[in-house]
Amino acid sequence: NAGVTQTPKFQVLKTGQSMTLQCAQDMNHNSMYWYRQDPGMGLRLIYYSASEGTTDKGEVPNGYNVSRLNKREFSLRLESAAPSQTSVYFCASLRGRPYEQYFGPGTRLTVT
Amino acid sequence: AQSVTQPDIHITVSEGASLELRCNYSYGATPYLFWYVQSPGQGLQLLLKYFSGDTLVQGIKGFEAEFKRSQSSFNLRKPSVHWSDAAEYFCAVGASQGSYIPTFGRGTSLIVHP
């Protein structure tokens, strides 16, 4: 049982480049989330998916798009990276009641 | 909407001393409350959670937390800190009604002196 996996672990992009962060979970959870973590800001929700086929914006969605490819996979795309998107990105999935989130190891993204 | 405040950005303790990390929340109904720990370069690991029932909850690694409705608090405690407890700690609140979108505090960084 791998839990929540994320690829890549590290990435450096130049301003304007695009990339997709991959996330997969093998726990058959319905809900999945993308967060970004910046120093002193805690975790801020970018997008979430309550179930396969649905996605909704979170607190900081600008500059990002997501795809819930199937129940297992939830990807995050940066179409035109900006230095303000330098951050650590975490994917999480949610077990139904008692609503426990499981987090991936994170992707450390630097945009120069 | 719910919110979480962790008043302390950094806490420094000596190894073997007791620890209390503060967390205050805002939510209209009974919330779901969580504490997570993040070691450097790692993801978040759940320490403990409160949903209902006994207001004193036990977690992993010797941590406990107490839900105090009257104070809207869910403080994390440990009687004797180990050097390996140095990490970032996050409190989170989840709504017990509607879409489940938890809100995280900004975190408290624990520094442990030998």
CSV table of N, CA and C in Angstrom, one decimal, chain A residues 14-97:
chain,number,residue,atom,x,y,z
A,14,LYS,N,11.8,27.5,-15.7
A,14,LYS,CA,12.0,28.9,-16.0
A,14,LYS,C,10.7,29.6,-16.2
A,15,THR,N,10.6,30.8,-15.9
A,15,THR,CA,9.4,31.6,-16.1
A,15,THR,C,8.8,31.4,-17.5
A,16,GLY,N,7.5,31.0,-17.5
A,16,GLY,CA,6.8,30.8,-18.7
A,16,GLY,C,6.7,29.4,-19.1
A,17,GLN,N,7.5,28.5,-18.6
A,17,GLN,CA,7.4,27.1,-18.9
A,17,GLN,C,6.2,26.5,-18.2
A,18,SER,N,5.8,25.3,-18.8
A,18,SER,CA,4.6,24.6,-18.2
A,18,SER,C,5.1,23.3,-17.7
A,19,MET,N,4.3,22.8,-16.7
A,19,MET,CA,4.5,21.4,-16.2
A,19,MET,C,3.3,20.9,-15.5
A,20,THR,N,3.3,19.6,-15.3
A,20,THR,CA,2.2,18.9,-14.6
A,20,THR,C,2.7,18.1,-13.5
A,21,LEU,N,2.2,18.4,-12.3
A,21,LEU,CA,2.5,17.6,-11.1
A,21,LEU,C,1.5,16.4,-11.0
A,22,GLN,N,2.0,15.3,-10.8
A,22,GLN,CA,1.2,14.1,-10.8
A,22,GLN,C,1.0,13.6,-9.3
A,23,CYS,N,-0.2,13.1,-9.1
A,23,CYS,CA,-0.6,12.6,-7.7
A,23,CYS,C,-1.4,11.4,-7.9
A,24,ALA,N,-1.2,10.3,-7.2
A,24,ALA,CA,-2.0,9.1,-7.2
A,24,ALA,C,-2.2,8.6,-5.8
A,25,GLN,N,-3.3,8.0,-5.6
A,25,GLN,CA,-3.6,7.3,-4.3
A,25,GLN,C,-4.2,5.9,-4.6
A,26,ASP,N,-3.8,5.0,-3.7
A,26,ASP,CA,-4.3,3.6,-3.9
A,26,ASP,C,-5.2,3.2,-2.7
A,27,MET,N,-5.8,4.1,-2.1
A,27,MET,CA,-6.7,3.8,-1.0
A,27,MET,C,-8.2,3.9,-1.3
A,28,ASN,N,-8.5,4.1,-2.6
A,28,ASN,CA,-9.9,4.1,-3.0
A,28,ASN,C,-10.7,5.3,-2.4
A,29,HIS,N,-9.9,6.4,-2.1
A,29,HIS,CA,-10.6,7.6,-1.6
A,29,HIS,C,-11.3,8.3,-2.6
A,30,ASN,N,-12.4,8.9,-2.3
A,30,ASN,CA,-13.2,9.7,-3.2
A,30,ASN,C,-12.6,11.1,-3.4
A,31,SER,N,-12.2,11.8,-2.3
A,31,SER,CA,-11.8,13.2,-2.4
A,31,SER,C,-10.3,13.3,-2.4
A,32,MET,N,-9.8,14.3,-3.2
A,32,MET,CA,-8.4,14.6,-3.3
A,32,MET,C,-8.2,16.1,-3.3
A,33,TYR,N,-7.0,16.5,-2.9
A,33,TYR,CA,-6.7,17.9,-2.7
A,33,TYR,C,-5.3,18.3,-3.2
A,34,TRP,N,-5.2,19.5,-3.7
A,34,TRP,CA,-3.8,20.1,-3.9
A,34,TRP,C,-3.6,21.3,-3.0
A,35,TYR,N,-2.5,21.3,-2.3
A,35,TYR,CA,-2.2,22.4,-1.5
A,35,TYR,C,-0.8,23.0,-1.9
A,36,ARG,N,-0.6,24.2,-1.6
A,36,ARG,CA,0.8,24.7,-1.6
A,36,ARG,C,1.2,25.2,-0.2
A,37,GLN,N,2.5,25.0,0.1
A,37,GLN,CA,3.0,25.4,1.4
A,37,GLN,C,4.1,26.4,1.2
A,38,ASP,N,3.9,27.6,1.8
A,38,ASP,CA,4.9,28.6,1.7
A,38,ASP,C,5.3,29.0,3.2
A,39,PRO,N,6.5,29.4,3.4
A,39,PRO,CA,7.0,29.7,4.8
A,39,PRO,C,6.0,30.7,5.5
A,40,GLY,N,5.6,30.3,6.7
A,40,GLY,CA,4.8,31.2,7.5
A,40,GLY,C,3.3,31.3,7.0
A,41,MET,N,2.9,30.5,6.0
A,41,MET,CA,1.6,30.6,5.5
A,41,MET,C,0.8,29.3,5.7
A,42,GLY,N,1.4,28.3,6.2
A,42,GLY,CA,0.7,27.1,6.4
A,42,GLY,C,0.4,26.4,5.1
A,43,LEU,N,-0.7,25.6,5.0
A,43,LEU,CA,-1.1,25.0,3.8
A,43,LEU,C,-2.3,25.8,3.2
A,44,ARG,N,-2.2,26.1,1.9
A,44,ARG,CA,-3.3,26.8,1.3
A,44,ARG,C,-3.9,25.9,0.2
A,45,LEU,N,-5.2,25.8,0.1
A,45,LEU,CA,-5.8,24.9,-0.8
A,45,LEU,C,-5.9,25.6,-2.2
A,46,ILE,N,-5.4,24.8,-3.2
A,46,ILE,CA,-5.4,25.3,-4.6
A,46,ILE,C,-6.7,24.8,-5.3
A,47,TYR,N,-6.9,23.5,-5.3
A,47,TYR,CA,-8.1,22.9,-5.9
A,47,TYR,C,-8.4,21.7,-5.1
A,48,TYR,N,-9.6,21.2,-5.2
A,48,TYR,CA,-9.9,19.9,-4.6
A,48,TYR,C,-10.9,19.2,-5.6
A,49,SER,N,-11.0,17.9,-5.3
A,49,SER,CA,-12.0,17.1,-6.1
A,49,SER,C,-12.7,16.3,-5.1
A,50,ALA,N,-14.0,16.5,-5.0
A,50,ALA,CA,-14.8,15.8,-4.0
A,50,ALA,C,-15.1,14.3,-4.5
A,51,SER,N,-15.1,14.1,-5.8
A,51,SER,CA,-15.3,12.8,-6.3
A,51,SER,C,-14.8,12.8,-7.8
A,52,GLU,N,-14.6,11.6,-8.3
A,52,GLU,CA,-14.2,11.5,-9.7
A,52,GLU,C,-15.1,12.3,-10.6
A,53,GLY,N,-14.5,13.1,-11.5
A,53,GLY,CA,-15.3,13.9,-12.4
A,53,GLY,C,-15.7,15.3,-11.9
A,54,THR,N,-15.4,15.6,-10.7
A,54,THR,CA,-15.7,17.0,-10.2
A,54,THR,C,-14.4,17.6,-9.6
A,55,THR,N,-14.3,18.9,-9.9
A,55,THR,CA,-13.2,19.7,-9.3
A,55,THR,C,-13.7,21.1,-8.9
A,56,ASP,N,-13.1,21.6,-7.9
A,56,ASP,CA,-13.5,23.0,-7.4
A,56,ASP,C,-12.3,23.8,-7.0
A,57,LYS,N,-12.5,25.1,-7.1
A,57,LYS,CA,-11.4,26.0,-6.8
A,57,LYS,C,-11.3,26.1,-5.2
A,58,GLY,N,-10.0,26.3,-4.8
A,58,GLY,CA,-9.8,26.5,-3.4
A,58,GLY,C,-9.5,28.0,-3.2
A,59,GLU,N,-8.6,28.2,-2.2
A,59,GLU,CA,-8.3,29.6,-1.8
A,59,GLU,C,-7.4,30.3,-2.8
A,60,VAL,N,-6.5,29.6,-3.5
A,60,VAL,CA,-5.5,30.2,-4.4
A,60,VAL,C,-5.4,29.5,-5.7
A,61,PRO,N,-6.4,29.5,-6.5
A,61,PRO,CA,-6.4,28.7,-7.8
A,61,PRO,C,-5.8,29.4,-9.0
A,62,ASN,N,-5.5,30.7,-8.9
A,62,ASN,CA,-5.0,31.4,-10.1
A,62,ASN,C,-3.7,30.9,-10.6
A,63,GLY,N,-3.6,30.6,-11.9
A,63,GLY,CA,-2.4,30.2,-12.5
A,63,GLY,C,-2.3,28.6,-12.5
A,64,TYR,N,-3.3,28.0,-12.0
A,64,TYR,CA,-3.3,26.5,-12.0
A,64,TYR,C,-4.5,25.9,-12.6
A,65,ASN,N,-4.4,24.7,-13.1
A,65,ASN,CA,-5.5,23.9,-13.6
A,65,ASN,C,-5.3,22.5,-13.0
A,66,VAL,N,-6.4,21.8,-12.9
A,66,VAL,CA,-6.4,20.4,-12.4
A,66,VAL,C,-7.2,19.5,-13.3
A,67,SER,N,-6.8,18.2,-13.2
A,67,SER,CA,-7.6,17.1,-13.9
A,67,SER,C,-7.8,16.0,-12.9
A,68,ARG,N,-9.0,15.5,-12.7
A,68,ARG,CA,-9.2,14.3,-12.0
A,68,ARG,C,-9.4,13.2,-13.0
A,69,LEU,N,-8.3,12.6,-13.3
A,69,LEU,CA,-8.2,11.6,-14.5
A,69,LEU,C,-9.1,10.4,-14.2
A,70,ASN,N,-9.1,9.9,-13.0
A,70,ASN,CA,-9.9,8.8,-12.6
A,70,ASN,C,-9.9,8.8,-11.0
A,71,LYS,N,-10.4,7.8,-10.4
A,71,LYS,CA,-10.5,7.9,-9.0
A,71,LYS,C,-9.1,8.0,-8.3
A,72,ARG,N,-8.1,7.4,-8.9
A,72,ARG,CA,-6.8,7.3,-8.3
A,72,ARG,C,-6.0,8.6,-8.5
A,73,GLU,N,-6.2,9.2,-9.6
A,73,GLU,CA,-5.2,10.3,-10.0
A,73,GLU,C,-5.8,11.7,-10.1
A,74,PHE,N,-5.0,12.6,-9.6
A,74,PHE,CA,-5.4,14.0,-9.6
A,74,PHE,C,-4.2,14.9,-9.9
A,75,SER,N,-4.1,15.5,-11.1
A,75,SER,CA,-2.9,16.2,-11.5
A,75,SER,C,-3.1,17.7,-11.4
A,76,LEU,N,-2.0,18.4,-11.2
A,76,LEU,CA,-2.0,19.9,-11.1
A,76,LEU,C,-1.1,20.4,-12.2
A,77,ARG,N,-1.7,21.3,-13.0
A,77,ARG,CA,-0.9,21.9,-14.2
A,77,ARG,C,-0.6,23.3,-14.0
A,78,LEU,N,0.6,23.7,-14.3
A,78,LEU,CA,1.0,25.1,-14.3
A,78,LEU,C,1.2,25.4,-15.8
A,79,GLU,N,0.4,26.2,-16.4
A,79,GLU,CA,0.4,26.5,-17.8
A,79,GLU,C,1.6,27.4,-18.2
A,80,SER,N,1.8,28.4,-17.4
A,80,SER,CA,2.9,29.4,-17.6
A,80,SER,C,3.5,29.8,-16.2
A,81,ALA,N,4.5,29.1,-15.9
A,81,ALA,CA,5.0,29.2,-14.5
A,81,ALA,C,5.5,30.6,-14.2
A,82,ALA,N,5.3,31.1,-13.0
A,82,ALA,CA,5.8,32.4,-12.5
A,82,ALA,C,6.6,32.2,-11.2
A,83,PRO,N,7.6,33.1,-11.0
A,83,PRO,CA,8.3,33.0,-9.7
A,83,PRO,C,7.5,32.9,-8.5
A,84,SER,N,6.3,33.5,-8.5
A,84,SER,CA,5.4,33.4,-7.3
A,84,SER,C,4.9,32.0,-7.1
A,85,GLN,N,5.1,31.2,-8.0
A,85,GLN,CA,4.6,29.8,-7.9
A,85,GLN,C,5.7,28.9,-7.3
A,86,THR,N,6.8,29.5,-7.0
A,86,THR,CA,7.9,28.7,-6.2
A,86,THR,C,7.3,28.3,-4.9
A,87,SER,N,7.3,27.0,-4.6
A,87,SER,CA,6.6,26.6,-3.4
A,87,SER,C,6.8,25.1,-3.3
A,88,VAL,N,6.3,24.5,-2.2
A,88,VAL,CA,6.2,23.1,-2.0
A,88,VAL,C,4.7,22.7,-2.2
A,89,TYR,N,4.5,21.7,-3.0
A,89,TYR,CA,3.1,21.3,-3.4
A,89,TYR,C,2.8,20.0,-2.8
A,90,PHE,N,1.7,19.9,-2.1
A,90,PHE,CA,1.3,18.6,-1.5
A,90,PHE,C,-0.1,18.2,-2.0
A,91,CYS,N,-0.2,16.9,-2.3
A,91,CYS,CA,-1.4,16.3,-2.7
A,91,CYS,C,-1.9,15.5,-1.5
A,92,ALA,N,-3.2,15.5,-1.3
A,92,ALA,CA,-3.8,14.7,-0.2
A,92,ALA,C,-5.0,14.0,-0.7
A,93,SER,N,-5.4,12.9,0.0
A,93,SER,CA,-6.6,12.2,-0.3
A,93,SER,C,-7.4,12.1,1.1
A,94,LEU,N,-8.7,11.9,1.0
A,94,LEU,CA,-9.5,11.9,2.2
A,94,LEU,C,-10.2,10.6,2.4
A,95,ARG,N,-10.0,10.0,3.6
A,95,ARG,CA,-10.8,8.9,3.9
A,95,ARG,C,-12.2,9.4,4.5
A,96,GLY,N,-13.3,8.8,4.1
A,96,GLY,CA,-14.6,9.2,4.6
A,96,GLY,C,-14.6,9.1,6.1
A,97,ARG,N,-15.7,9.5,6.7
A,97,ARG,CA,-15.7,9.5,8.2
A,97,ARG,C,-14.8,8.4,8.8
